[in-house]
Short mmCIF file of C-alpha atoms and ligand atoms in Angstrom, two decimals:
data_model
loop_
_atom_site.label_atom_id
_atom_site.label_comp_id
_atom_site.label_asym_id
_atom_site.label_seq_id
_atom_site.Cartn_x
_atom_site.Cartn_y
_atom_site.Cartn_z
CA MET A 980 -16.26 -18.87 -34.92
CA SER A 981 -18.54 -18.18 -33.18
CA LEU A 982 -19.59 -14.93 -34.20
CA ARG A 983 -21.26 -16.47 -36.48
CA PRO A 984 -24.30 -17.66 -34.51
CA LEU A 985 -25.07 -13.54 -33.96
CA GLY A 986 -25.15 -13.36 -38.26
CA ILE A 987 -21.84 -11.40 -37.61
CA ASP A 988 -18.62 -11.30 -40.13
CA PRO A 989 -15.70 -10.29 -37.18
CA SER A 990 -13.68 -8.65 -40.14
CA HIS A 991 -16.52 -6.42 -40.89
CA CYS A 992 -17.49 -2.60 -39.65
CA PHE A 993 -20.36 -1.68 -38.24
CA ILE A 994 -21.31 1.21 -39.33
CA GLY A 995 -24.49 3.37 -39.95
CA GLY A 996 -26.49 -0.33 -39.20
CA VAL A 997 -24.79 -1.98 -42.20
CA TRP A 998 -21.90 -4.65 -41.48
CA ALA A 999 -19.13 -4.32 -44.50
CA PRO A 1000 -15.53 -4.19 -44.99
CA GLY A 1001 -13.14 -2.07 -43.70
CA GLU A 1002 -12.65 0.35 -46.76
CA SER A 1003 -8.98 -0.56 -47.94
CA GLY A 1004 -10.21 -3.46 -47.76
CA GLU A 1005 -6.33 -5.23 -45.67
CA THR A 1006 -7.41 -6.63 -42.07
CA LEU A 1007 -5.25 -7.73 -39.24
CA ASP A 1008 -5.12 -10.70 -37.02
CA LEU A 1009 -7.08 -11.47 -33.40
CA ARG A 1010 -5.16 -13.40 -31.45
CA ASN A 1011 -5.71 -16.63 -28.80
CA PRO A 1012 -4.35 -15.92 -26.02
CA SER A 1013 -5.00 -18.51 -24.55
CA ASP A 1014 -2.50 -20.92 -27.14
CA GLY A 1015 -1.28 -18.06 -29.67
CA SER A 1016 -3.53 -19.32 -32.92
CA THR A 1017 -5.02 -17.09 -35.13
CA LEU A 1018 -8.90 -16.22 -33.74
CA CYS A 1019 -9.83 -14.75 -37.77
CA ALA A 1020 -9.87 -11.12 -39.30
CA ILE A 1021 -10.65 -8.31 -37.71
CA ALA A 1022 -11.01 -5.46 -40.04
CA ARG A 1023 -7.81 -2.39 -40.09
CA GLY A 1024 -9.75 0.40 -40.27
CA THR A 1025 -8.58 3.58 -41.50
CA GLU A 1026 -9.50 6.77 -41.39
CA ALA A 1027 -12.32 6.30 -44.58
CA ASP A 1028 -14.02 4.38 -42.16
CA ILE A 1029 -14.52 6.57 -38.92
CA ASP A 1030 -14.94 9.85 -41.82
CA ARG A 1031 -17.90 7.62 -42.22
CA ALA A 1032 -18.68 6.32 -38.93
CA VAL A 1033 -18.54 9.71 -37.30
CA ALA A 1034 -21.24 11.03 -40.78
CA ALA A 1035 -23.65 8.13 -39.62
CA GLY A 1036 -23.76 8.99 -35.54
CA GLU A 1037 -24.25 13.18 -37.86
CA GLN A 1038 -26.66 11.23 -39.36
CA ALA A 1039 -28.36 9.85 -36.75
CA LEU A 1040 -28.69 12.19 -33.90
CA GLU A 1041 -30.57 14.40 -37.37
CA GLY A 1042 -32.91 12.06 -37.85
CA GLU A 1043 -34.82 9.16 -35.61
CA TRP A 1044 -31.90 8.61 -32.89
CA GLY A 1045 -32.32 12.48 -32.71
CA ARG A 1046 -35.64 13.18 -32.16
CA LEU A 1047 -36.26 10.01 -29.35
CA ALA A 1048 -38.20 10.93 -26.41
CA ASN A 1049 -35.67 10.31 -23.44
CA PHE A 1050 -37.74 7.55 -22.22
CA GLU A 1051 -38.22 5.50 -25.70
CA ARG A 1052 -34.14 5.59 -25.49
CA GLY A 1053 -33.55 3.94 -22.31
CA ARG A 1054 -36.92 1.56 -23.93
CA ILE A 1055 -34.58 0.77 -26.26
CA LEU A 1056 -31.86 0.21 -23.56
CA HIS A 1057 -32.77 -2.12 -22.11
CA ARG A 1058 -34.31 -4.05 -24.74
CA ILE A 1059 -30.68 -5.03 -25.22
CA GLY A 1060 -29.92 -5.33 -21.67
CA GLN A 1061 -32.03 -7.96 -22.34
CA LYS A 1062 -30.76 -8.98 -24.76
CA VAL A 1063 -27.48 -9.66 -23.70
CA LEU A 1064 -28.51 -12.05 -21.62
CA GLU A 1065 -30.22 -13.62 -23.27
CA HIS A 1066 -26.73 -14.20 -25.33
CA VAL A 1067 -25.26 -14.80 -22.00
CA GLU A 1068 -23.04 -17.71 -23.28
CA THR A 1069 -22.27 -16.90 -26.56
CA LEU A 1070 -20.95 -13.35 -25.53
CA ALA A 1071 -18.32 -15.19 -22.23
CA GLU A 1072 -16.93 -17.87 -25.14
CA LEU A 1073 -16.39 -14.83 -27.53
CA GLU A 1074 -14.58 -12.57 -24.57
CA ALA A 1075 -13.21 -15.44 -22.75
CA LEU A 1076 -11.18 -16.29 -26.85
CA ASP A 1077 -10.93 -12.66 -26.87
CA VAL A 1078 -8.83 -11.38 -23.49
CA GLY A 1079 -8.00 -15.23 -22.09
CA LYS A 1080 -10.08 -14.27 -19.08
CA PRO A 1081 -11.80 -17.34 -16.89
CA LEU A 1082 -14.74 -18.24 -18.80
CA LYS A 1083 -16.67 -17.18 -15.39
CA GLN A 1084 -15.00 -13.79 -15.36
CA ALA A 1085 -16.17 -13.23 -18.77
CA ARG A 1086 -20.20 -14.45 -17.43
CA ALA A 1087 -19.64 -11.15 -15.11
CA ASP A 1088 -18.01 -8.95 -17.63
CA VAL A 1089 -21.76 -9.98 -19.78
CA ILE A 1090 -23.74 -10.20 -16.32
CA ALA A 1091 -21.83 -5.59 -16.07
CA LEU A 1092 -22.63 -4.95 -19.60
CA ALA A 1093 -26.52 -5.72 -18.82
CA ARG A 1094 -26.86 -3.83 -15.74
CA TYR A 1095 -25.52 -1.05 -17.19
CA MET A 1096 -28.17 -1.42 -19.83
CA GLU A 1097 -31.17 -2.01 -17.32
CA PHE A 1098 -29.13 1.11 -15.04
CA TYR A 1099 -28.63 3.93 -17.64
CA ALA A 1100 -32.55 3.22 -19.07
CA GLY A 1101 -33.25 3.70 -16.40
CA ALA A 1102 -32.42 6.29 -15.55
CA ALA A 1103 -32.47 8.01 -19.66
CA ASP A 1104 -35.90 10.86 -18.58
CA LYS A 1105 -34.77 11.11 -14.80
CA ILE A 1106 -32.30 13.31 -15.79
CA HIS A 1107 -33.79 17.01 -14.96
CA GLY A 1108 -32.61 20.48 -15.74
CA THR A 1109 -33.48 23.19 -12.34
CA THR A 1110 -35.27 26.50 -12.69
CA ILE A 1111 -33.30 29.29 -11.68
CA PRO A 1112 -35.08 32.29 -9.54
CA PHE A 1113 -33.36 35.26 -10.71
CA LEU A 1114 -34.82 38.53 -11.72
CA ASP A 1115 -38.02 40.01 -11.71
CA GLY A 1116 -39.99 39.66 -15.88
CA TYR A 1117 -37.61 36.40 -16.08
CA THR A 1118 -37.68 32.68 -16.71
CA VAL A 1119 -34.56 30.54 -16.40
CA TYR A 1120 -34.20 27.18 -16.57
CA THR A 1121 -31.94 24.61 -18.04
CA MET A 1122 -31.57 21.79 -19.80
CA ARG A 1123 -29.47 18.79 -20.28
CA GLU A 1124 -28.30 18.26 -23.80
CA PRO A 1125 -25.47 15.49 -25.87
CA HIS A 1126 -22.42 16.64 -27.27
CA GLY A 1127 -23.33 15.58 -30.71
CA VAL A 1128 -20.92 12.54 -31.70
CA THR A 1129 -18.85 11.47 -28.95
CA GLY A 1130 -16.06 8.88 -30.01
CA HIS A 1131 -14.23 6.03 -27.46
CA ILE A 1132 -11.33 4.29 -27.59
CA ILE A 1133 -11.43 1.45 -25.20
CA PRO A 1134 -8.51 -1.31 -23.89
CA TRP A 1135 -9.05 -4.11 -25.06
CA ASN A 1136 -8.86 -5.83 -20.79
CA TYR A 1137 -12.69 -5.27 -20.26
CA PRO A 1138 -14.16 -4.48 -23.54
CA MET A 1139 -17.84 -5.14 -22.56
CA GLN A 1140 -18.04 -3.65 -19.04
CA ILE A 1141 -15.95 -0.64 -20.71
CA ILE A 1142 -18.91 -0.13 -23.01
CA GLY A 1143 -21.06 -0.78 -20.95
CA ARG A 1144 -20.46 2.59 -18.87
CA SER A 1145 -19.38 4.53 -21.28
CA VAL A 1146 -21.02 3.83 -25.04
CA GLY A 1147 -23.85 3.14 -22.08
CA ALA A 1148 -23.89 7.24 -20.12
CA ALA A 1149 -23.51 8.50 -23.85
CA LEU A 1150 -26.30 6.70 -25.77
CA THR A 1151 -28.39 7.81 -22.45
CA MET A 1152 -27.82 11.40 -23.00
CA GLY A 1153 -28.59 11.08 -26.97
CA ASN A 1154 -25.07 10.75 -28.11
CA ALA A 1155 -23.81 9.51 -30.88
CA ALA A 1156 -21.32 7.42 -30.26
CA VAL A 1157 -18.13 6.10 -32.90
CA LEU A 1158 -16.45 2.97 -31.09
CA LYS A 1159 -12.55 1.91 -31.26
CA PRO A 1160 -12.33 -1.12 -29.43
CA ALA A 1161 -9.10 -2.56 -29.28
CA GLU A 1162 -6.68 -3.97 -31.40
CA GLU A 1163 -6.24 -7.06 -28.68
CA ALA A 1164 -9.63 -7.70 -28.47
CA CYS A 1165 -12.50 -6.19 -29.85
CA LEU A 1166 -14.96 -9.57 -31.13
CA THR A 1167 -17.48 -8.33 -28.51
CA ALA A 1168 -17.59 -5.17 -29.41
CA LEU A 1169 -18.88 -6.08 -33.13
CA ALA A 1170 -21.35 -8.82 -31.24
CA PHE A 1171 -22.98 -6.26 -29.35
CA ALA A 1172 -23.41 -3.64 -32.05
CA GLY A 1173 -25.35 -6.03 -33.78
CA ILE A 1174 -27.64 -6.92 -30.59
CA ALA A 1175 -28.15 -3.01 -29.79
CA HIS A 1176 -29.44 -3.29 -34.13
CA GLU A 1177 -31.51 -6.29 -33.24
CA ALA A 1178 -32.93 -4.51 -29.79
CA GLY A 1179 -34.30 -1.51 -32.70
CA LEU A 1180 -31.00 1.05 -31.15
CA PRO A 1181 -31.77 3.38 -34.50
CA ALA A 1182 -28.66 3.55 -37.63
CA GLY A 1183 -25.80 5.76 -37.23
CA ALA A 1184 -26.45 5.07 -32.98
CA LEU A 1185 -23.55 2.85 -32.85
CA ASN A 1186 -20.64 3.24 -34.74
CA VAL A 1187 -17.66 0.22 -34.34
CA VAL A 1188 -14.21 0.67 -36.38
CA PRO A 1189 -12.01 -2.09 -35.48
CA GLY A 1190 -8.22 -1.14 -36.48
CA LEU A 1191 -5.12 -0.08 -34.43
CA GLY A 1192 -4.55 3.19 -32.01
CA ALA A 1193 -2.21 4.72 -34.32
CA GLU A 1194 -4.60 4.55 -36.97
CA ALA A 1195 -8.09 4.39 -36.50
CA GLY A 1196 -8.18 6.08 -32.61
CA ALA A 1197 -5.98 8.28 -33.85
CA ALA A 1198 -7.88 9.41 -37.06
CA LEU A 1199 -10.74 9.49 -34.23
CA THR A 1200 -8.94 11.41 -31.92
CA ALA A 1201 -8.41 13.44 -34.44
CA HIS A 1202 -11.57 14.29 -35.84
CA PRO A 1203 -13.39 17.62 -35.99
CA GLY A 1204 -16.30 16.31 -35.67
CA VAL A 1205 -15.88 14.41 -32.34
CA ARG A 1206 -17.52 16.60 -29.79
CA HIS A 1207 -16.65 14.68 -26.80
CA ILE A 1208 -13.61 11.37 -26.12
CA SER A 1209 -13.68 8.90 -23.86
CA PHE A 1210 -10.51 6.68 -23.36
CA THR A 1211 -9.54 3.81 -21.65
CA GLY A 1212 -5.90 2.70 -21.14
CA SER A 1213 -2.58 3.34 -20.93
CA VAL A 1214 -0.74 7.14 -19.35
CA GLY A 1215 1.18 8.15 -22.71
CA VAL A 1216 -1.80 7.73 -24.90
CA GLY A 1217 -4.35 9.51 -23.19
CA LYS A 1218 -1.41 11.99 -22.72
CA LEU A 1219 -1.74 12.05 -26.64
CA ILE A 1220 -5.09 11.98 -26.49
CA GLN A 1221 -6.02 15.34 -24.27
CA SER A 1222 -3.79 16.96 -26.69
CA ALA A 1223 -5.38 15.92 -29.91
CA ALA A 1224 -8.50 16.82 -28.52
CA ALA A 1225 -7.03 20.19 -27.18
CA GLN A 1226 -6.47 20.18 -30.83
CA ASN A 1227 -10.31 20.75 -31.76
CA VAL A 1228 -11.21 22.58 -27.31
CA VAL A 1229 -13.35 18.67 -27.49
CA PRO A 1230 -13.58 17.38 -23.81
CA VAL A 1231 -11.81 14.36 -22.39
CA THR A 1232 -12.62 11.28 -19.57
CA LEU A 1233 -9.42 9.80 -19.20
CA GLU A 1234 -9.40 6.35 -17.14
CA LEU A 1235 -5.62 5.33 -17.58
CA GLY A 1236 -4.90 2.54 -14.08
CA GLY A 1237 -3.38 3.04 -11.46
CA LYS A 1238 -1.16 1.93 -8.16
CA SER A 1239 -4.24 1.01 -5.70
CA PRO A 1240 -3.39 0.56 -2.20
CA GLN A 1241 -5.28 -1.03 0.18
CA LEU A 1242 -3.95 -1.00 4.53
CA VAL A 1243 -4.47 -2.72 6.61
CA PHE A 1244 -4.33 -1.36 10.12
CA GLU A 1245 -3.57 -3.55 13.85
CA ASP A 1246 -7.30 -3.95 13.59
CA ALA A 1247 -8.68 -4.89 10.54
CA ASP A 1248 -10.55 -9.06 10.94
CA VAL A 1249 -7.23 -9.50 9.03
CA ALA A 1250 -9.29 -13.23 7.97
CA ALA A 1251 -12.02 -11.33 6.41
CA ALA A 1252 -10.25 -9.15 4.06
CA LEU A 1253 -7.51 -12.13 3.27
CA PRO A 1254 -9.88 -12.70 0.06
CA PHE A 1255 -10.54 -9.50 -0.97
CA LEU A 1256 -6.84 -8.76 -0.32
CA THR A 1257 -5.30 -11.13 -2.99
CA ASN A 1258 -8.19 -11.66 -5.52
CA ALA A 1259 -8.28 -7.95 -5.75
CA GLY A 1260 -4.81 -8.21 -7.58
CA ILE A 1261 -5.23 -11.45 -9.86
CA GLN A 1262 -9.43 -11.23 -11.27
CA ASN A 1263 -8.36 -10.53 -15.41
CA ALA A 1264 -4.90 -12.38 -14.52
CA GLY A 1265 -4.33 -8.17 -12.73
CA GLN A 1266 -5.14 -6.47 -16.29
CA THR A 1267 -6.85 -4.22 -14.25
CA CYS A 1268 -7.71 -0.56 -13.99
CA SER A 1269 -8.37 -1.13 -11.18
CA ALA A 1270 -6.72 -3.75 -9.46
CA SER A 1271 -5.14 -3.81 -6.41
CA SER A 1272 -1.31 -3.76 -6.70
CA ARG A 1273 0.20 -2.33 -3.27
CA ILE A 1274 -0.45 -3.84 0.06
CA LEU A 1275 -0.19 -1.85 3.20
CA VAL A 1276 0.52 -4.17 6.20
CA HIS A 1277 0.90 -3.12 9.81
CA ARG A 1278 4.11 -4.57 11.38
CA SER A 1279 1.85 -5.77 13.63
CA ARG A 1280 -0.96 -8.44 11.16
CA TYR A 1281 2.00 -8.17 8.98
CA ASP A 1282 3.63 -11.38 9.22
CA GLU A 1283 -0.81 -12.92 9.56
CA VAL A 1284 -1.06 -11.63 6.09
CA VAL A 1285 2.03 -12.45 3.91
CA SER A 1286 1.43 -16.05 5.01
CA GLY A 1287 -2.28 -16.21 4.56
CA MET A 1288 -1.90 -13.71 1.31
CA ALA A 1289 1.33 -16.21 0.09
CA ALA A 1290 -0.86 -19.62 1.24
CA ARG A 1291 -3.79 -18.89 -2.02
CA TYR A 1292 -0.56 -17.73 -3.96
CA ALA A 1293 0.65 -21.41 -3.59
CA ALA A 1294 -3.23 -23.11 -4.07
CA LEU A 1295 -3.76 -19.81 -7.51
CA ARG A 1296 -3.87 -22.69 -10.63
CA ALA A 1297 -3.18 -20.56 -14.32
CA GLY A 1298 -3.86 -21.77 -17.64
CA PRO A 1299 -6.39 -21.84 -21.15
CA ALA A 1300 -9.58 -19.54 -20.34
CA MET A 1301 -11.94 -22.11 -21.24
CA ASP A 1302 -9.76 -24.03 -18.32
CA ASP A 1303 -11.93 -21.61 -15.82
CA LEU A 1304 -9.63 -21.79 -13.28
CA ASP A 1305 -7.76 -18.80 -11.51
CA VAL A 1306 -6.41 -17.53 -13.61
CA GLY A 1307 -5.78 -16.95 -17.60
CA PRO A 1308 -3.03 -16.47 -19.83
CA LEU A 1309 -2.41 -12.64 -20.99
CA VAL A 1310 -4.73 -10.78 -23.52
CA SER A 1311 -1.07 -10.93 -25.73
CA ALA A 1312 2.66 -12.31 -25.81
CA ARG A 1313 4.03 -8.67 -26.36
CA GLN A 1314 1.55 -7.65 -22.75
CA LYS A 1315 3.29 -10.80 -20.99
CA GLN A 1316 7.48 -9.25 -22.23
CA ILE A 1317 5.83 -5.72 -20.25
CA VAL A 1318 5.31 -7.83 -16.97
CA GLU A 1319 8.49 -10.40 -17.05
CA GLY A 1320 10.08 -6.97 -17.36
CA PHE A 1321 9.06 -5.43 -13.81
CA LEU A 1322 9.76 -9.55 -12.99
CA ALA A 1323 13.47 -9.03 -14.17
CA GLN A 1324 12.92 -5.84 -12.25
CA GLY A 1325 12.20 -7.49 -8.53
CA ALA A 1326 14.67 -10.12 -8.49
CA ASP A 1327 16.28 -8.74 -5.24
CA LEU A 1328 13.30 -8.76 -3.84
CA GLU A 1329 11.53 -12.16 -1.26
CA VAL A 1330 9.22 -13.79 -2.78
CA ALA A 1331 6.43 -14.98 -1.26
CA ALA A 1332 4.80 -16.88 -3.19
CA CYS A 1333 3.80 -18.40 -6.98
CA GLY A 1334 1.06 -19.29 -8.69
CA GLN A 1335 1.64 -22.48 -11.03
CA VAL A 1336 0.83 -22.51 -14.72
CA VAL A 1337 -0.91 -25.77 -15.67
CA GLU A 1338 1.48 -28.24 -17.29
CA SER A 1339 -1.20 -28.31 -20.03
CA ALA A 1340 -1.51 -25.19 -20.43
CA PRO A 1341 0.08 -24.76 -23.81
CA GLU A 1342 3.17 -23.45 -24.84
CA GLY A 1343 2.36 -20.61 -27.44
CA GLY A 1344 0.21 -19.08 -24.45
CA ALA A 1345 0.68 -15.64 -23.05
CA TYR A 1346 1.00 -17.10 -18.93
CA VAL A 1347 3.16 -15.84 -15.57
CA ALA A 1348 2.31 -17.51 -12.80
CA PRO A 1349 1.48 -15.53 -10.53
CA THR A 1350 3.57 -13.68 -8.13
CA LEU A 1351 3.53 -12.21 -4.06
CA PHE A 1352 6.45 -10.06 -2.84
CA THR A 1353 7.03 -9.19 0.58
CA GLY A 1354 9.48 -6.64 3.12
CA VAL A 1355 8.99 -4.01 -1.22
CA SER A 1356 10.78 -0.60 0.01
CA PRO A 1357 7.86 1.89 -0.93
CA ASP A 1358 10.32 3.19 -3.77
CA HIS A 1359 11.12 -0.12 -5.24
CA ARG A 1360 9.69 1.03 -9.15
CA LEU A 1361 7.00 -2.41 -8.17
CA ALA A 1362 5.57 -0.09 -6.15
CA GLN A 1363 5.51 2.87 -8.39
CA ASP A 1364 4.51 1.59 -11.52
CA GLU A 1365 1.98 -0.11 -12.89
CA ILE A 1366 2.34 -3.65 -13.53
CA PHE A 1367 -0.85 -6.09 -15.17
CA GLY A 1368 -0.14 -8.42 -14.54
CA PRO A 1369 -0.75 -11.07 -11.56
CA VAL A 1370 2.17 -9.33 -9.07
CA GLN A 1371 0.94 -7.72 -6.26
CA VAL A 1372 4.11 -6.43 -3.23
CA VAL A 1373 3.02 -6.29 0.84
CA ILE A 1374 4.50 -3.57 2.25
CA PRO A 1375 5.42 -3.18 5.72
CA PHE A 1376 4.36 0.24 8.32
CA ASP A 1377 4.02 1.54 11.86
CA THR A 1378 1.75 4.33 11.57
CA GLU A 1379 -1.05 5.68 10.15
CA GLU A 1380 0.69 8.83 9.48
CA GLU A 1381 3.39 6.42 7.30
CA ALA A 1382 0.39 4.88 5.27
CA VAL A 1383 -0.91 7.55 4.67
CA SER A 1384 1.75 8.05 3.50
CA ILE A 1385 2.93 5.52 1.75
CA ALA A 1386 -0.42 4.68 -0.23
CA ASN A 1387 -0.34 9.03 -1.45
CA GLY A 1388 3.19 8.55 -2.40
CA THR A 1389 2.47 7.58 -6.39
CA ALA A 1390 1.23 9.43 -9.36
CA TYR A 1391 -1.74 7.64 -10.17
CA GLY A 1392 -5.28 7.77 -7.87
CA LEU A 1393 -7.40 5.09 -8.79
CA VAL A 1394 -8.52 3.16 -5.47
CA ALA A 1395 -7.85 2.08 -2.32
CA SER A 1396 -9.33 0.58 0.46
CA VAL A 1397 -9.28 1.14 4.62
CA TRP A 1398 -8.80 -2.15 7.20
CA SER A 1399 -9.93 -1.25 10.21
CA ASP A 1400 -12.17 -1.77 12.48
CA SER A 1401 -12.41 1.71 14.13
CA GLY A 1402 -14.34 4.19 11.94
CA ALA A 1403 -12.99 7.23 13.36
CA ARG A 1404 -10.08 5.91 11.08
CA GLN A 1405 -11.75 4.83 8.51
CA MET A 1406 -14.00 8.12 7.52
CA ARG A 1407 -10.41 10.12 8.72
CA LEU A 1408 -8.42 7.75 5.40
CA ALA A 1409 -11.18 8.40 3.41
CA LYS A 1410 -11.07 12.16 3.84
CA ARG A 1411 -6.93 11.78 3.10
CA LEU A 1412 -6.59 9.38 1.02
CA ARG A 1413 -5.97 9.79 -3.07
CA ALA A 1414 -8.26 7.47 -4.47
CA GLY A 1415 -11.84 8.40 -7.23
CA GLN A 1416 -13.53 5.66 -5.07
CA VAL A 1417 -12.28 4.25 -1.55
CA PHE A 1418 -14.17 1.41 0.42
CA LEU A 1419 -13.91 0.30 3.81
CA ASN A 1420 -13.49 -2.88 4.80
CA ASN A 1421 -13.98 -4.20 1.75
CA TYR A 1422 -12.22 -4.06 -2.00
CA GLY A 1423 -14.39 -2.49 -4.98
CA ALA A 1424 -17.62 -3.17 -3.79
CA GLY A 1425 -19.09 -5.88 -6.73
CA GLY A 1426 -17.81 -4.11 -9.63
CA GLY A 1427 -20.61 -1.10 -9.14
CA VAL A 1428 -22.51 0.06 -11.96
CA GLU A 1429 -23.89 3.36 -10.32
CA LEU A 1430 -20.88 3.97 -8.30
CA PRO A 1431 -18.98 7.20 -10.62
CA PHE A 1432 -15.40 6.23 -10.91
CA GLY A 1433 -12.25 7.51 -12.17
CA GLY A 1434 -8.56 9.49 -10.46
CA SER A 1435 -6.65 11.65 -10.53
CA GLY A 1436 -3.04 12.30 -10.92
CA LEU A 1437 -2.18 9.75 -13.46
CA SER A 1438 -5.00 8.08 -13.18
CA GLY A 1439 -6.94 10.33 -15.57
CA HIS A 1440 -10.08 12.29 -14.53
CA GLY A 1441 -13.48 12.89 -15.95
CA ARG A 1442 -16.19 10.37 -13.82
CA GLU A 1443 -17.36 7.56 -15.39
CA LYS A 1444 -20.30 4.70 -14.26
CA GLY A 1445 -23.17 5.41 -12.42
CA PHE A 1446 -25.75 8.76 -12.83
CA GLU A 1447 -22.75 11.30 -12.22
CA ALA A 1448 -20.76 9.33 -16.28
CA LEU A 1449 -24.08 10.39 -17.02
CA TYR A 1450 -22.45 14.76 -16.71
CA GLY A 1451 -20.55 13.58 -18.30
CA PHE A 1452 -21.96 12.31 -21.53
CA SER A 1453 -24.05 15.70 -22.00
CA THR A 1454 -22.97 19.45 -21.56
CA LEU A 1455 -25.85 22.06 -19.37
CA LYS A 1456 -27.58 24.73 -21.65
CA THR A 1457 -29.20 27.71 -19.55
CA VAL A 1458 -31.89 29.51 -21.07
CA ALA A 1459 -32.60 32.83 -20.12
CA ALA A 1460 -36.58 34.44 -21.38
CA LEU A 1461 -36.99 38.31 -20.28
CA HIS A 1462 -40.89 38.30 -19.89
CA GLY A 1463 -42.27 41.55 -18.45
P1 NAI B 1945 -2.97 1.67 -24.87
O1 NAI B 1945 -3.16 2.47 -24.27
O2 NAI B 1945 -1.73 1.62 -26.20
O3 NAI B 1945 -4.11 0.43 -25.73
C1 NAI B 1945 -5.01 1.37 -25.16
C2 NAI B 1945 -6.70 1.83 -26.69
O4 NAI B 1945 -5.88 2.79 -27.07
C3 NAI B 1945 -6.68 0.33 -27.40
O5 NAI B 1945 -7.89 1.45 -28.26
C4 NAI B 1945 -6.55 1.41 -28.45
O6 NAI B 1945 -5.73 0.88 -29.89
C5 NAI B 1945 -6.01 3.18 -28.25
N1 NAI B 1945 -4.61 3.09 -28.64
C6 NAI B 1945 -3.21 3.26 -28.70
N2 NAI B 1945 -2.65 4.17 -29.62
C7 NAI B 1945 -3.57 5.21 -30.20
C8 NAI B 1945 -3.49 7.09 -30.72
N3 NAI B 1945 -2.12 6.58 -30.83
N4 NAI B 1945 -4.75 7.18 -30.77
C9 NAI B 1945 -5.87 6.77 -30.42
N5 NAI B 1945 -6.04 5.54 -29.58
C10 NAI B 1945 -4.74 4.49 -29.66
O7 NAI B 1945 -2.60 0.59 -23.83
P2 NAI B 1945 -1.80 -1.53 -24.28
O8 NAI B 1945 -0.26 -0.92 -25.23
O9 NAI B 1945 -3.27 -2.40 -25.07
O10 NAI B 1945 -1.01 -1.59 -22.95
C11 NAI B 1945 -0.78 -1.30 -22.72
C12 NAI B 1945 -0.63 -0.54 -21.10
O11 NAI B 1945 -1.86 0.35 -20.90
C13 NAI B 1945 -0.76 -1.91 -20.18
O12 NAI B 1945 -0.02 -3.03 -19.40
C14 NAI B 1945 -1.55 -0.55 -18.74
O13 NAI B 1945 -0.22 -0.18 -17.80
C15 NAI B 1945 -1.97 0.39 -19.44
N6 NAI B 1945 -3.63 -0.01 -19.80
C16 NAI B 1945 -4.44 0.61 -19.17
C17 NAI B 1945 -5.91 -0.15 -19.11
C18 NAI B 1945 -6.80 0.42 -17.67
O14 NAI B 1945 -7.90 -0.57 -18.40
N7 NAI B 1945 -6.65 1.90 -17.63
C19 NAI B 1945 -6.15 -0.91 -20.46
C20 NAI B 1945 -5.01 -1.36 -20.86
C21 NAI B 1945 -3.60 -1.02 -20.87
MG1 MG B 1946 -0.57 0.55 -26.74
#
């Protein structure tokens, strides 16, 4: 197993700086989605492990970790980033094996993880309070403090990137993190804990408990010692988490995916748009919270966009992660079933083009051919629900008003983009589109470690990434002194 070069047993939890099996001794099988084989056993964490992890976090806050100066935390984060870069190939291979993503995409995720560490390292000593002019005889100021122990429940699609943006920001502000990675993919979470420890992160500042959502995840969410919960995943589980957090009255950050549109207007540079239109749908086999699954096109450019996208789809090849093709398998047989269920619902629709699953792709892999549907009505389920597979729908429109109404016409609001030559239209739509990020003549800005990210509606609430995340992962104290 490739965690060996890092000296880690993948069936262990990492709690209080120590690697050990979960208390129950039970394990789960981790699967390789490229061929369905078992990669290794991972710990099936329980409430007892979560209890120990939260206690280890509390101890860290009382001890060395809680006493470090901000710039010292920054130094540690920077060292973690450097060590991540030393292990690019190992981490990329682990992520590719575990998630099924093509190696080049996994490598980009490692670089993003390092960038998060570098960005937050630099930010650690730059979050200041303010002084507030007040009544005669008073001095009033504010300061930012950590919440305490923070819970991080992450999905399987981008483990490293989501660790970077969520655990990275929490550590920057001096919290102690307990991380519950997804049961489908948790190797890089374990590897990251090992690397962070080696880079000097004090014991208990980051604890990792793998396991099932309904067991370790639910125990973490319900734990009264957890003072903030950050969750990325499905809408259904997001609702459970917000309800559980309400019992302890703690804040949550929820990032629940979307149905993000790209709007192509009559004055768009279609040649420039085409690679973005397609890549934003098939990257990571469409299993991306900010995937662009709806392409809205002005009728005057409709045929041009459809034929350009269809040509790209026809050339797409899906195969094993290690073959490093355009698209890998989905993360699991279950995810493949979900996506095939959606494809079946599109039986009445026109398919403009499909990619190919390569012949050498193993039988047991969770492969789905990338599929482009055209002429889709905005209220069709494929145009309303998050599919989380390599599937996009193209929808024609006639007016700007209609485009906005279709774009805003789902329950989600995560990302949107506008392709148009008109600056006035760009500014107008940037205001009117319901999304936490709006891109003008691009999509995704290459991941954007520095750019605040999050949604509204069923996409969730709260912001991660950039400086903005640091406010969410800390609390503000106001101090008022009456000194005469
Ligand atoms: P999920 O929401 O069940 O899993 C995400 C994380 O939540 C995992 O770590 C899981 O163990 C944990 N979890 C599950 N049940 C829990 C509970 N009761 N309490 C606490 N934690 C719990 O997502 P799943 O089932 O893997 O994927 C289903 C669909 O969710 C996908 O098809 C996609 O539409 C959406 N999704 C969205 C993601 C995003 O990036 N926004 C990421 C993953 C899934
Ligand atoms: Mg689930």
